[in-house]
mmCIF file of C-alpha atoms in Angstrom:
data_model
loop_
_atom_site.group_PDB
_atom_site.id
_atom_site.type_symbol
_atom_site.label_atom_id
_atom_site.label_comp_id
_atom_site.label_asym_id
_atom_site.label_seq_id
_atom_site.Cartn_x
_atom_site.Cartn_y
_atom_site.Cartn_z
ATOM 1 C CA MET Y 479 0.000 0.000 0.000
ATOM 2 C CA ASP Y 480 2.840 2.418 0.724
ATOM 3 C CA GLU Y 481 4.200 1.963 -2.794
ATOM 4 C CA ALA Y 482 0.771 2.655 -4.299
ATOM 5 C CA THR Y 483 0.364 5.852 -2.307
ATOM 6 C CA LYS Y 484 3.861 7.021 -3.268
ATOM 7 C CA ASN Y 485 2.949 6.541 -6.926
ATOM 8 C CA LEU Y 486 -0.283 8.501 -6.533
ATOM 9 C CA VAL Y 487 1.465 11.423 -4.847
ATOM 10 C CA ARG Y 488 4.169 11.381 -7.544
ATOM 11 C CA LEU Y 489 1.504 11.386 -10.256
ATOM 12 C CA GLN Y 490 -0.294 14.306 -8.616
ATOM 13 C CA LYS Y 491 2.961 16.305 -8.508
ATOM 14 C CA PHE Y 492 3.497 15.523 -12.206
ATOM 15 C CA PHE Y 493 0.080 16.950 -13.104
ATOM 16 C CA ILE Y 494 0.678 20.064 -11.013
ATOM 17 C CA ALA Y 495 4.094 20.637 -12.611
ATOM 18 C CA ASP Y 496 2.704 20.129 -16.130
ATOM 19 C CA GLY Y 497 0.478 23.187 -15.869
ATOM 20 C CA ASN Y 498 -1.803 22.054 -18.719
ATOM 21 C CA ALA Y 499 -3.445 19.162 -16.908
ATOM 22 C CA ARG Y 500 -5.767 19.238 -13.943
ATOM 23 C CA PRO Y 501 -4.472 17.317 -10.957
ATOM 24 C CA PRO Y 502 -6.730 14.602 -9.542
ATOM 25 C CA SER Y 503 -9.181 15.916 -6.964
ATOM 26 C CA VAL Y 504 -9.043 12.733 -4.866
ATOM 27 C CA LEU Y 505 -6.239 10.254 -4.312
ATOM 28 C CA CYS Y 506 -7.520 6.846 -3.223
ATOM 29 C CA VAL Y 507 -6.082 3.351 -2.802
ATOM 30 C CA ILE Y 508 -8.467 0.387 -2.653
ATOM 31 C CA CYS Y 509 -7.222 -2.175 -0.158
ATOM 32 C CA GLY Y 510 -8.485 -5.537 1.006
ATOM 33 C CA MET Y 511 -6.553 -5.578 4.256
ATOM 34 C CA THR Y 512 -8.050 -2.653 6.183
ATOM 35 C CA PRO Y 513 -11.218 -2.815 8.291
ATOM 36 C CA PHE Y 514 -12.219 0.835 7.708
ATOM 37 C CA ALA Y 515 -11.577 3.800 5.414
ATOM 38 C CA TYR Y 516 -9.188 6.522 6.521
ATOM 39 C CA ARG Y 517 -7.124 9.406 5.200
ATOM 40 C CA ARG Y 518 -3.357 9.185 5.477
ATOM 41 C CA SER Y 519 -1.165 12.125 6.461
ATOM 42 C CA ASP Y 520 -0.099 12.523 2.789
ATOM 43 C CA GLY Y 521 -3.753 13.090 1.795
ATOM 44 C CA VAL Y 522 -4.348 9.676 0.203
ATOM 45 C CA TYR Y 523 -7.546 7.888 1.194
ATOM 46 C CA VAL Y 524 -7.337 4.170 1.943
ATOM 47 C CA VAL Y 525 -10.647 2.430 1.312
ATOM 48 C CA PRO Y 526 -11.488 -1.232 1.958
ATOM 49 C CA ILE Y 527 -12.821 -3.130 -1.037
ATOM 50 C CA THR Y 528 -15.817 -4.224 1.053
ATOM 51 C CA SER Y 529 -17.070 -0.631 1.201
ATOM 52 C CA LEU Y 530 -17.609 -0.668 -2.580
ATOM 53 C CA LYS Y 531 -20.596 -3.004 -2.427
ATOM 54 C CA PRO Y 532 -23.562 -2.079 -4.634
#
């Protein structure tokens, strides 16, 4: 999960530096190993796959 969040933050910085593209409004990692959703200190949301039920 840490690697996925690092990639998301790096991608967001790329969009900001580009100037022509809009950065993503939400950074989210879907995870099967967490019992609840939470926001990390780097701004990335971690969401359990079970919360995506229809």
